[in-house]
Amino acid sequence: MQQSVNYLGLIPLFPLLGAVFIGLLHVFTCKKVRLPEKLYGLLACVGPVLSFILALKVFVALKALPVESRSLSHVVFTWFSVGDLHINMGFLADPLSCLMLLFVTFIGSLIHIYSIGYMGGDKNYGKFFAYMNLFLGSMLVLVLGDSPVVMFVGWEGVGLCSYLLISFYSEDHQNVLAGNKAFIVNRIGDLGFVLGMAFLFWGIGAHGFDFLSLRANVGNLTATTSLIVCLLLFVGATGKSAQIPLYVWLPDAMAGPTPVSALIHAATMVTAGVYMVARFSFIYSTVELAGDIIAWTGILTALLAAIFGMFQDDIKKVLAYSTVSQLGYMFAGVGVAAYSAGIFHVFTHAFFKALLFLGAGSVIYALHHEQNIWKMGGLKAKMPTTYITMVIGALALSGCPPFSGFFSKDEILYSALATGHFGIWIVGVLVAGMTAFYTFRMIFLVFHGEPRDQKAFDHAQESPAVMTVPLIILAVGALFAGFFNLPGIFGGGQLVSHWLAPSLTEHHPHAGVFVEIIAIGASIVAFLIGIKIAYTKFGLGASVPVFKGFADFAYHKFYVDEMYNAIIVQPYKAIGASIWKTIDPNVTDGPIKAASKIYMTMGTAFKVFQIGYVRIYAIYMIVGLSLISLFLSQSLN
């Protein structure tokens, strides 16, 4: 039985109102008087914090309900009705959306607090926080939407905000291009989402288009329609969550301010695709082929991104490719129908990836916006808090027990092995070792060894408390979040999996303790090998490498961007230019120009009657009256 509560709509409303208020405040004051930066920061933090408090209230309310009826809803108004399609602007809170709400609002709040210090002195301080609130509000609409259509509103909202924030420093043309790239690539994926919704409505019919009704009537879909719906929705997921072949926008998203990178990569936009697949688990669980395609796409994306991450020299690019790689793990999890494992990795990843990005921001802030790891070194003594917290994040990302990433990543790899996806498991273990290597390559080059830029090192100092306190809080999460879903082999009760069970349709594998021990052992061995190689090469100092052969190929990311530009972008631009030069002037504009020319000709012919002399107009009137009189006299006779 679904319970209705009227405060669900307030969760996205608070940050959305904050975006409107801060945006208007910025517009109407920036030209007259510059308001204190902390005022903008405090106003921006109010919305996310209030949303987090309400998310806790949702959790308590759901926990009090019986397991089989853990669902809260609120219909704000009827949006539209077209034929058999009736869509409400409604919100749904169940165990899945509640888990997302908790960490999105919590980590989003920490990132907002951190941004108060990081963005200090920026001339567009107010605009930045307006965009950030809008971003968080859109993500909350996506998570809470009670139907695919409402979800799509938030889906498009985060896409728009990513464009605004990635290209925030618009004075640099490259940043604008990065924003455009994110926007365009996401629109390609969004087309798949829209088509998937259309086929879903066509297949199920007029039985309600909210998620609960869809789940109840999924049996109306034929096998072919189910496959088409699954694949089209996955196209949308590949765009938003940066999977092959639409992953290319995410590394370029580093053009935005570092808090934006943390928000996009950790808590919001890129996890939307994984959440969407889990939300539609009632369909995906019935189509094994779609699951296999998702799993293999995910694990190959993880492998490709890990290869690229091993050779990058920009600290944010290393973390960006690690995000793409970890998203690949998440899709491998939901692809093998281990939906709770995939969502649990979304949960743990939010903590350690936000920590790593904000830690990288602390380093960049201390070095006056230097991002090249080959110009760093020796910062461990200068920035102890940043160093310790980033090492915790690196250990979690690398899958070191007992840090959070170990438990969530191992659960995905175990699920792949237990369900017979042996190839996916092998690649996943390989990627785990590669992750440990490139993550600690970054840690060693940034914090260990001798300074490579003495001037920057001399001026470096620990970031202020407004930046380091969020790092410490996130480090605690990165260390302990894995214990929320501790597997039975370690004496745990898999609390997260049991919590998510009412929202997901999955079959937990039962392959025995021996298979689980093999999965755990392989993951630990891969981690140890990766970190050992990284320490040997970079732990005691290293010089700038000269890449050759495959290393140079990987450093340039297999020239995928250049290939896309040559095969897709340039031909598209050439076709557009051809249309602009030929079809537009002759076909599209031709009738309009012809009509205009006819009117001009007629106007020129008749302008002799409009010469501006009253005596001439009097003559016209006399002649006209005479002709009328003649006509009337002839008619009477």
XYZ file of C-alpha atoms in Angstrom:
637
model
C 0.000 0.000 0.000
C 1.504 3.311 -1.094
C 1.501 6.117 1.480
C 1.155 9.751 0.402
C 3.255 12.464 2.085
C 3.299 16.105 1.093
C 6.936 16.920 1.900
C 8.531 14.905 -0.920
C 8.192 17.826 -3.325
C 10.116 20.066 -0.926
C 13.291 17.987 -1.306
C 14.078 19.205 -4.856
C 12.226 22.494 -4.281
C 14.661 23.856 -1.668
C 17.762 23.893 -3.938
C 15.670 24.966 -6.937
C 14.366 27.974 -5.001
C 17.923 28.657 -3.884
C 19.026 28.710 -7.529
C 16.310 31.217 -8.453
C 16.940 33.473 -5.446
C 20.745 33.473 -5.723
C 20.549 33.945 -9.493
C 18.262 36.971 -9.184
C 20.389 38.370 -6.367
C 23.488 38.029 -8.549
C 21.843 39.646 -11.589
C 20.414 42.637 -9.747
C 23.441 43.383 -7.565
C 26.543 42.492 -9.592
C 26.467 45.765 -11.565
C 25.679 48.024 -8.598
C 27.217 46.544 -5.472
C 29.208 43.361 -4.818
C 27.622 41.398 -1.970
C 29.848 39.454 0.453
C 30.901 36.102 -0.957
C 30.037 34.265 2.245
C 26.438 35.470 1.931
C 26.111 33.682 -1.411
C 27.824 30.607 0.034
C 25.579 30.425 3.080
C 22.427 30.915 1.000
C 23.590 28.185 -1.390
C 24.152 25.710 1.446
C 20.683 26.183 2.962
C 18.822 24.294 0.209
C 21.045 21.171 0.106
C 21.165 20.920 3.915
C 17.378 21.198 4.244
C 16.983 18.582 1.498
C 19.325 16.260 3.401
C 17.277 16.695 6.590
C 14.101 15.798 4.682
C 15.900 12.817 3.108
C 16.607 11.571 6.636
C 12.917 12.016 7.423
C 12.043 9.929 4.342
C 14.426 7.200 5.508
C 12.849 7.107 8.985
C 9.336 7.021 7.479
C 10.207 4.161 5.116
C 11.965 2.229 7.865
C 8.770 2.329 9.924
C 6.718 0.749 7.127
C 6.441 -3.007 6.450
C 9.102 -4.202 3.990
C 6.600 -5.092 1.254
C 4.982 -1.634 1.309
C 7.950 0.697 1.696
C 6.811 3.414 -0.659
C 5.934 7.086 -0.220
C 4.423 9.287 -2.921
C 3.179 12.779 -3.563
C 1.331 14.064 -6.646
C 1.857 17.812 -6.956
C -0.475 18.327 -9.925
C -1.673 16.690 -13.135
C 0.860 17.660 -15.759
C -0.824 16.624 -19.016
C -3.106 14.047 -20.586
C -2.827 12.999 -24.231
C -5.090 10.164 -25.315
C -4.333 7.214 -23.058
C -1.201 8.860 -21.613
C -1.800 10.612 -18.278
C 1.242 12.114 -16.566
C 1.324 13.597 -13.081
C 4.085 15.777 -11.702
C 4.596 13.269 -8.956
C 7.389 12.044 -6.690
C 8.133 8.549 -5.423
C 10.339 7.590 -2.488
C 11.167 3.931 -2.077
C 14.316 2.239 -0.714
C 16.212 2.806 -3.998
C 15.429 6.501 -4.371
C 15.867 7.029 -0.616
C 19.435 5.684 -0.703
C 20.202 7.970 -3.638
C 18.596 10.914 -1.831
C 20.723 10.407 1.257
C 24.125 10.453 -0.360
C 23.261 12.963 -3.105
C 22.084 15.558 -0.577
C 24.802 14.754 1.982
C 27.723 14.852 -0.415
C 26.149 17.711 -2.369
C 25.992 19.724 0.867
C 29.664 19.023 1.617
C 30.679 20.080 -1.898
C 28.735 23.332 -1.505
C 30.515 24.039 1.801
C 33.892 23.251 0.246
C 33.107 25.578 -2.669
C 32.809 28.561 -0.316
C 36.576 28.409 0.152
C 37.610 27.115 -3.258
C 35.701 29.703 -5.307
C 36.735 32.655 -3.128
C 37.599 35.736 -5.191
C 35.826 34.583 -8.352
C 33.953 37.433 -10.029
C 30.978 35.151 -10.794
C 30.749 33.694 -7.301
C 26.969 34.151 -7.108
C 26.303 32.696 -10.543
C 28.383 29.624 -9.673
C 26.268 28.818 -6.613
C 23.034 29.450 -8.519
C 24.123 26.853 -11.092
C 25.203 24.418 -8.351
C 21.825 24.641 -6.600
C 20.060 24.167 -9.933
C 22.227 21.121 -10.640
C 21.422 19.509 -7.298
C 17.718 20.305 -7.606
C 17.587 18.735 -11.060
C 19.295 15.585 -9.787
C 16.753 15.306 -6.988
C 13.888 15.581 -9.510
C 15.539 12.783 -11.499
C 15.837 10.550 -8.432
C 12.352 11.236 -7.067
C 10.401 11.218 -10.342
C 7.531 8.725 -10.088
C 7.450 8.106 -13.844
C 9.966 7.982 -16.704
C 8.652 11.341 -17.962
C 9.264 13.153 -14.661
C 12.628 11.422 -14.385
C 13.427 12.777 -17.844
C 12.778 16.343 -16.629
C 15.559 15.956 -14.070
C 17.621 14.054 -16.629
C 17.541 17.045 -18.979
C 18.056 19.447 -16.082
C 21.381 17.925 -15.064
C 22.412 17.889 -18.729
C 21.760 21.618 -19.006
C 23.554 22.367 -15.730
C 26.570 20.312 -16.789
C 26.875 22.538 -19.861
C 26.603 25.694 -17.762
C 29.155 24.548 -15.185
C 31.682 22.856 -17.460
C 31.902 26.022 -19.558
C 31.750 28.254 -16.453
C 35.110 29.862 -17.249
C 33.789 30.946 -20.631
C 36.656 33.354 -21.314
C 38.651 30.304 -22.394
C 37.338 29.010 -25.725
C 38.413 25.441 -24.892
C 36.109 25.436 -21.865
C 33.182 26.477 -24.044
C 34.007 23.666 -26.475
C 34.108 21.189 -23.564
C 30.668 22.368 -22.430
C 29.306 22.078 -25.963
C 30.753 18.584 -26.258
C 29.062 17.436 -23.053
C 25.751 18.948 -24.132
C 25.781 17.481 -27.656
C 26.944 13.978 -26.656
C 24.272 13.845 -23.956
C 21.602 14.860 -26.461
C 22.557 11.821 -28.549
C 21.979 9.571 -25.558
C 18.783 11.396 -24.635
C 17.282 10.509 -27.998
C 17.623 6.859 -27.006
C 15.871 7.564 -23.695
C 12.945 9.290 -25.447
C 12.563 6.482 -27.983
C 12.751 3.924 -25.176
C 9.916 5.658 -23.339
C 7.863 5.749 -26.553
C 8.291 2.001 -27.168
C 7.560 1.297 -23.501
C 4.251 3.173 -23.636
C 3.381 1.519 -26.953
C 4.143 -1.928 -25.561
C 2.416 -1.670 -22.181
C -0.567 0.442 -23.215
C -2.938 2.480 -21.090
C -2.232 0.977 -17.687
C -0.559 3.986 -16.064
C 2.908 5.277 -16.860
C 4.274 5.636 -13.343
C 6.926 3.171 -12.194
C 4.636 1.186 -9.914
C 2.076 0.681 -12.700
C 4.792 -0.195 -15.213
C 6.218 -2.773 -12.839
C 2.794 -4.319 -12.308
C 2.064 -4.527 -16.053
C 5.501 -5.438 -17.417
C 4.063 -8.787 -18.500
C 2.267 -7.003 -21.346
C 5.579 -6.456 -23.124
C 6.639 -8.964 -25.743
C 10.197 -10.275 -25.710
C 11.128 -8.185 -28.762
C 9.629 -4.989 -27.374
C 11.360 -5.556 -24.037
C 14.720 -5.937 -25.783
C 14.183 -2.764 -27.836
C 13.137 -0.791 -24.752
C 16.130 -2.031 -22.751
C 18.645 -1.208 -25.464
C 17.185 2.233 -26.189
C 17.140 3.171 -22.510
C 20.723 1.946 -22.242
C 21.696 4.303 -25.070
C 20.482 7.097 -22.812
C 22.520 5.657 -19.962
C 25.702 5.494 -22.064
C 25.413 9.220 -22.727
C 24.750 10.328 -19.168
C 27.100 7.813 -17.521
C 29.916 8.020 -20.088
C 30.123 4.500 -21.501
C 31.479 3.362 -24.864
C 31.000 5.002 -27.340
C 29.663 8.171 -25.641
C 32.271 8.462 -22.868
C 34.330 11.163 -24.606
C 32.620 14.133 -22.957
C 33.470 13.234 -19.368
C 37.269 13.760 -19.357
C 36.763 17.154 -21.022
C 34.320 18.059 -18.242
C 37.410 18.779 -16.142
C 37.354 22.249 -17.715
C 34.874 23.305 -15.023
C 35.831 24.299 -11.460
C 36.963 21.367 -9.308
C 33.825 21.338 -7.079
C 31.830 20.890 -10.300
C 33.981 17.898 -11.187
C 33.303 16.416 -7.756
C 29.557 16.995 -8.043
C 29.315 15.583 -11.585
C 31.623 12.622 -11.012
C 30.668 11.588 -7.500
C 27.110 12.335 -6.476
C 24.995 13.409 -9.403
C 25.001 13.293 -13.168
C 27.180 10.329 -14.109
C 25.428 7.967 -11.701
C 22.052 8.751 -13.287
C 22.447 6.081 -15.968
C 23.179 3.336 -13.444
C 20.237 4.470 -11.320
C 17.971 4.450 -14.371
C 18.902 0.857 -15.285
C 18.318 -0.219 -11.674
C 14.977 1.599 -11.618
C 13.944 -0.372 -14.717
C 15.278 -3.660 -13.277
C 11.770 -5.148 -13.606
C 12.309 -5.048 -17.395
C 16.064 -5.654 -17.607
C 15.843 -8.750 -15.424
C 13.627 -10.388 -18.079
C 16.005 -9.735 -21.018
C 19.265 -11.625 -20.570
C 20.720 -10.434 -23.889
C 20.319 -6.780 -22.888
C 22.018 -7.531 -19.580
C 24.972 -9.171 -21.335
C 25.348 -6.182 -23.669
C 25.297 -3.797 -20.697
C 27.787 -5.877 -18.713
C 30.283 -6.204 -21.558
C 29.940 -2.541 -22.520
C 30.586 -1.612 -18.908
C 33.618 -3.812 -18.325
C 35.231 -2.856 -21.652
C 34.671 0.807 -20.790
C 36.348 0.140 -17.436
C 39.327 -1.426 -19.198
C 39.675 1.327 -21.798
C 39.452 4.120 -19.217
C 41.970 2.377 -16.950
C 44.458 2.194 -19.834
C 44.045 5.919 -20.473
C 44.298 6.752 -16.762
C 47.714 5.116 -16.467
C 49.328 7.683 -18.753
C 47.597 11.009 -18.001
C 49.565 13.888 -16.478
C 46.640 16.098 -15.371
C 45.552 15.213 -11.826
C 41.882 15.815 -12.672
C 42.113 13.806 -15.908
C 43.481 10.817 -13.966
C 40.476 11.009 -11.660
C 38.120 11.579 -14.591
C 39.190 8.369 -16.293
C 38.961 6.552 -12.965
C 35.323 7.715 -12.824
C 34.641 6.348 -16.301
C 36.296 3.096 -15.258
C 34.290 2.793 -12.021
C 31.083 3.537 -13.908
C 32.018 0.608 -16.096
C 32.138 -1.586 -12.992
C 28.685 -0.343 -11.978
C 27.234 -1.244 -15.375
C 28.937 -4.633 -15.221
C 27.119 -5.150 -11.916
C 23.659 -4.187 -13.130
C 24.348 -6.027 -16.410
C 24.771 -9.364 -14.622
C 21.532 -8.567 -12.741
C 23.351 -7.739 -9.484
C 21.488 -4.447 -9.241
C 22.055 -3.959 -5.515
C 25.808 -4.505 -6.030
C 25.880 -1.870 -8.785
C 23.933 0.638 -6.660
C 26.104 -0.113 -3.626
C 29.180 0.761 -5.693
C 27.413 4.001 -6.694
C 27.023 4.675 -2.959
C 30.625 3.979 -1.924
C 32.054 5.603 -5.049
C 30.251 8.828 -4.163
C 32.305 9.124 -0.978
C 35.777 8.260 -2.191
C 35.485 9.979 -5.566
C 34.150 13.205 -4.042
C 37.022 12.971 -1.561
C 39.630 12.506 -4.296
C 38.309 15.334 -6.459
C 38.045 17.740 -3.555
C 41.509 16.631 -2.411
C 42.827 17.309 -5.900
C 41.131 20.699 -5.702
C 42.951 21.364 -2.434
C 46.266 20.609 -4.149
C 45.380 22.756 -7.160
C 44.296 25.585 -4.835
C 47.611 25.400 -2.941
C 49.664 25.387 -6.152
C 47.795 28.322 -7.734
C 45.824 26.169 -10.187
C 48.659 23.935 -11.340
C 47.237 20.547 -12.434
C 50.228 18.746 -13.983
C 51.326 15.972 -11.606
C 54.852 16.130 -13.073
C 55.169 19.648 -11.645
C 54.290 18.515 -8.127
C 56.011 16.334 -5.565
C 56.906 16.381 -1.878
C 53.592 17.911 -0.789
C 53.060 15.352 1.973
C 54.845 17.553 4.533
C 53.175 20.766 3.367
C 49.601 19.462 3.206
C 49.249 16.636 5.776
C 45.444 16.701 6.042
C 44.966 16.670 2.276
C 47.568 13.908 1.967
C 46.064 11.586 4.581
C 42.519 12.004 3.316
C 43.543 11.494 -0.316
C 45.452 8.315 0.588
C 42.267 7.016 2.244
C 40.328 7.860 -0.922
C 43.008 6.220 -3.090
C 42.908 3.029 -1.020
C 39.111 2.927 -1.319
C 39.244 3.490 -5.073
C 41.921 0.817 -5.469
C 39.869 -1.793 -3.617
C 42.056 -2.205 -0.541
C 40.359 -4.001 2.354
C 38.735 -2.832 4.604
C 38.051 0.427 2.738
C 34.623 0.946 1.176
C 35.601 0.398 -2.451
C 36.841 -3.106 -1.679
C 33.449 -4.383 -0.534
C 31.385 -2.830 -3.336
C 33.822 -3.698 -6.130
C 34.310 -7.227 -4.815
C 30.556 -7.781 -4.709
C 30.315 -6.906 -8.409
C 33.219 -9.188 -9.340
C 31.838 -12.009 -7.205
C 28.412 -11.633 -8.842
C 29.994 -11.822 -12.302
C 31.943 -14.966 -11.366
C 29.008 -16.596 -9.584
C 26.642 -16.032 -12.527
C 29.061 -17.583 -15.019
C 30.338 -14.360 -16.595
C 33.925 -15.571 -16.385
C 35.310 -13.217 -19.033
C 33.815 -10.176 -17.319
C 35.330 -11.303 -14.018
C 38.803 -11.738 -15.543
C 38.736 -8.272 -17.124
C 37.366 -6.814 -13.879
C 40.251 -8.239 -11.846
C 42.744 -6.905 -14.400
C 41.170 -3.454 -14.197
C 41.347 -3.611 -10.390
C 45.125 -3.977 -10.603
C 45.393 -1.195 -13.161
C 43.281 1.059 -10.920
C 45.648 0.548 -7.994
C 48.589 1.341 -10.270
C 47.393 4.631 -11.748
C 45.812 5.830 -8.499
C 49.008 5.433 -6.490
C 51.085 6.679 -9.403
C 49.182 9.924 -8.863
C 49.611 9.815 -5.063
C 53.357 9.153 -5.255
C 54.020 11.823 -7.874
C 51.969 14.479 -6.070
C 52.948 13.898 -2.436
C 56.187 11.889 -2.387
C 59.698 12.423 -3.691
C 61.342 15.786 -4.238
C 59.506 18.931 -5.408
C 59.701 19.350 -9.184
C 58.632 22.993 -9.041
C 60.444 24.531 -6.098
C 58.762 27.940 -6.365
C 55.261 26.466 -6.285
C 56.287 24.115 -3.461
C 57.622 26.977 -1.334
C 54.322 28.851 -1.563
C 52.129 25.775 -0.986
C 50.264 25.434 2.296
C 47.348 23.465 3.699
C 43.908 24.603 2.554
C 41.586 26.422 4.990
C 39.246 24.536 7.299
C 36.194 25.206 5.109
C 37.904 22.941 2.550
C 39.654 20.396 4.773
C 36.713 19.609 7.092
C 34.605 18.230 4.173
C 37.669 16.150 3.198
C 37.826 14.627 6.687
C 34.094 13.831 6.719
C 34.298 12.210 3.283
C 37.380 10.253 4.352
C 35.363 8.733 7.203
C 32.725 7.701 4.649
C 35.350 6.290 2.277
C 36.746 4.235 5.135
C 33.557 2.893 6.727
C 30.758 3.054 4.094
C 31.560 -0.475 2.923
C 30.486 -1.924 6.269
C 26.866 -1.026 5.511
C 26.776 -3.996 3.129
C 29.274 -6.325 4.752
C 28.882 -9.780 3.156
C 28.114 -12.885 5.143
C 31.630 -14.272 4.729
C 32.835 -11.406 6.952
C 29.974 -11.825 9.406
C 27.818 -9.042 7.961
C 24.172 -8.970 6.996
C 24.364 -7.096 3.673
C 22.142 -4.339 5.035
C 22.126 -2.277 1.826
C 21.121 -5.240 -0.337
C 18.260 -6.105 2.002
C 17.198 -2.465 2.140
C 17.100 -2.230 -1.672
C 15.349 -5.568 -2.210
C 11.748 -4.212 -2.390
C 12.740 -1.802 -5.199
C 14.742 -4.207 -7.350
C 14.062 -7.360 -9.291
C 17.186 -9.480 -8.997
C 18.328 -13.004 -8.279
C 21.167 -13.277 -5.797
C 23.782 -15.839 -6.893
C 24.501 -18.748 -4.568
C 27.848 -20.073 -5.727
C 29.281 -21.071 -2.371
C 31.978 -19.781 -0.067
C 34.819 -21.144 -2.201
C 33.868 -18.995 -5.208
C 33.592 -15.942 -2.969
C 37.043 -16.616 -1.495
C 38.484 -16.883 -5.023
C 36.874 -13.550 -5.978
C 38.154 -11.823 -2.833
C 41.635 -13.308 -3.138
C 41.979 -12.315 -6.791
C 40.917 -8.729 -6.020
C 43.451 -8.411 -3.184
C 46.276 -9.896 -5.278
C 45.464 -7.492 -8.141
C 45.527 -4.540 -5.725
C 48.879 -5.594 -4.242
C 50.494 -6.088 -7.647
C 49.224 -2.723 -8.894
C 50.435 -0.758 -5.873
C 53.792 -2.605 -5.863
C 54.477 -1.659 -9.498
C 53.428 1.938 -8.813
C 55.762 2.179 -5.803
C 58.660 0.661 -7.719
C 58.303 3.149 -10.559
C 57.228 6.307 -8.723
C 57.455 5.818 -4.952
C 60.984 7.155 -4.585
C 60.753 9.819 -7.262
C 60.607 9.800 -11.052
C 61.409 12.053 -13.972
C 59.041 13.179 -16.705
C 58.632 10.218 -19.090
C 58.931 10.236 -22.846
C 56.163 8.021 -24.130
C 56.730 5.820 -27.152
C 54.770 3.152 -28.960
C 51.689 1.924 -27.121
C 52.295 4.320 -24.189
C 52.186 7.307 -26.526
C 49.072 5.873 -28.197
C 47.378 5.509 -24.806
C 48.560 8.962 -23.676
C 46.697 10.400 -26.665
C 43.662 8.261 -25.699
C 43.898 6.082 -28.817
C 43.068 9.237 -30.816
C 39.379 8.493 -30.344
C 38.481 12.201 -30.248
C 40.399 12.801 -33.449
C 38.698 9.801 -35.054
C 35.243 11.073 -34.047
C 36.161 14.485 -35.379
C 37.272 13.053 -38.726
C 34.462 10.516 -39.170
C 31.495 12.359 -37.628
C 32.114 16.024 -36.816
C 33.843 17.228 -39.973
C 31.517 15.403 -42.425
C 28.542 16.719 -40.437
C 29.924 20.247 -40.623
C 30.588 19.813 -44.351
C 27.018 18.653 -44.944
C 25.770 21.592 -42.898
C 27.887 24.036 -44.880
C 26.623 22.537 -48.141
C 23.010 22.869 -47.003
C 23.680 26.444 -45.908
C 25.164 27.364 -49.289
C 22.744 25.521 -51.598
C 19.499 24.247 -50.068
C 18.939 27.106 -47.602
C 19.124 29.968 -50.144
C 17.466 28.117 -53.038
C 14.949 25.734 -51.478
C 14.186 26.896 -47.953
C 14.531 30.624 -48.540
C 13.566 30.577 -52.247
C 9.744 30.865 -51.911
C 10.123 33.501 -49.202
C 12.480 35.554 -51.337
C 10.178 35.127 -54.371
C 7.131 36.306 -52.430
C 9.097 39.260 -51.140
C 10.241 40.150 -54.653
C 6.667 39.975 -55.988
C 5.459 42.348 -53.274
C 8.348 44.707 -53.975
C 7.540 44.712 -57.713
C 3.864 45.373 -57.054
C 4.767 48.098 -54.605
C 7.043 49.735 -57.146
C 4.288 49.594 -59.801
C 1.703 51.183 -57.536
C 3.924 53.744 -55.868
C 3.154 56.197 -58.696
C -0.223 56.659 -57.040
C 1.442 57.675 -53.766
C 3.458 60.748 -54.762
C 2.502 63.018 -51.837
C 0.582 65.870 -53.625
C -2.963 66.640 -52.418
C -4.055 67.997 -55.803
C -3.138 64.720 -57.466
C -5.111 62.766 -54.841
C -8.113 65.112 -55.535
C -7.912 64.259 -59.231
C -7.837 60.527 -58.353
C -10.951 61.022 -56.204
C -12.814 62.888 -59.001
C -11.890 60.234 -61.562
C -12.882 57.494 -59.148
C -16.237 59.085 -58.346
C -16.878 59.623 -62.046
C -16.226 55.963 -62.814
C -18.471 54.866 -59.968
C -21.253 57.170 -61.196
C -20.893 55.841 -64.735
C -21.026 52.284 -63.468
C -24.132 52.942 -61.394
C -25.937 54.736 -64.251
C -25.238 51.826 -66.579
C -26.526 49.423 -63.982
C -29.805 51.357 -63.498
C -30.484 51.510 -67.214
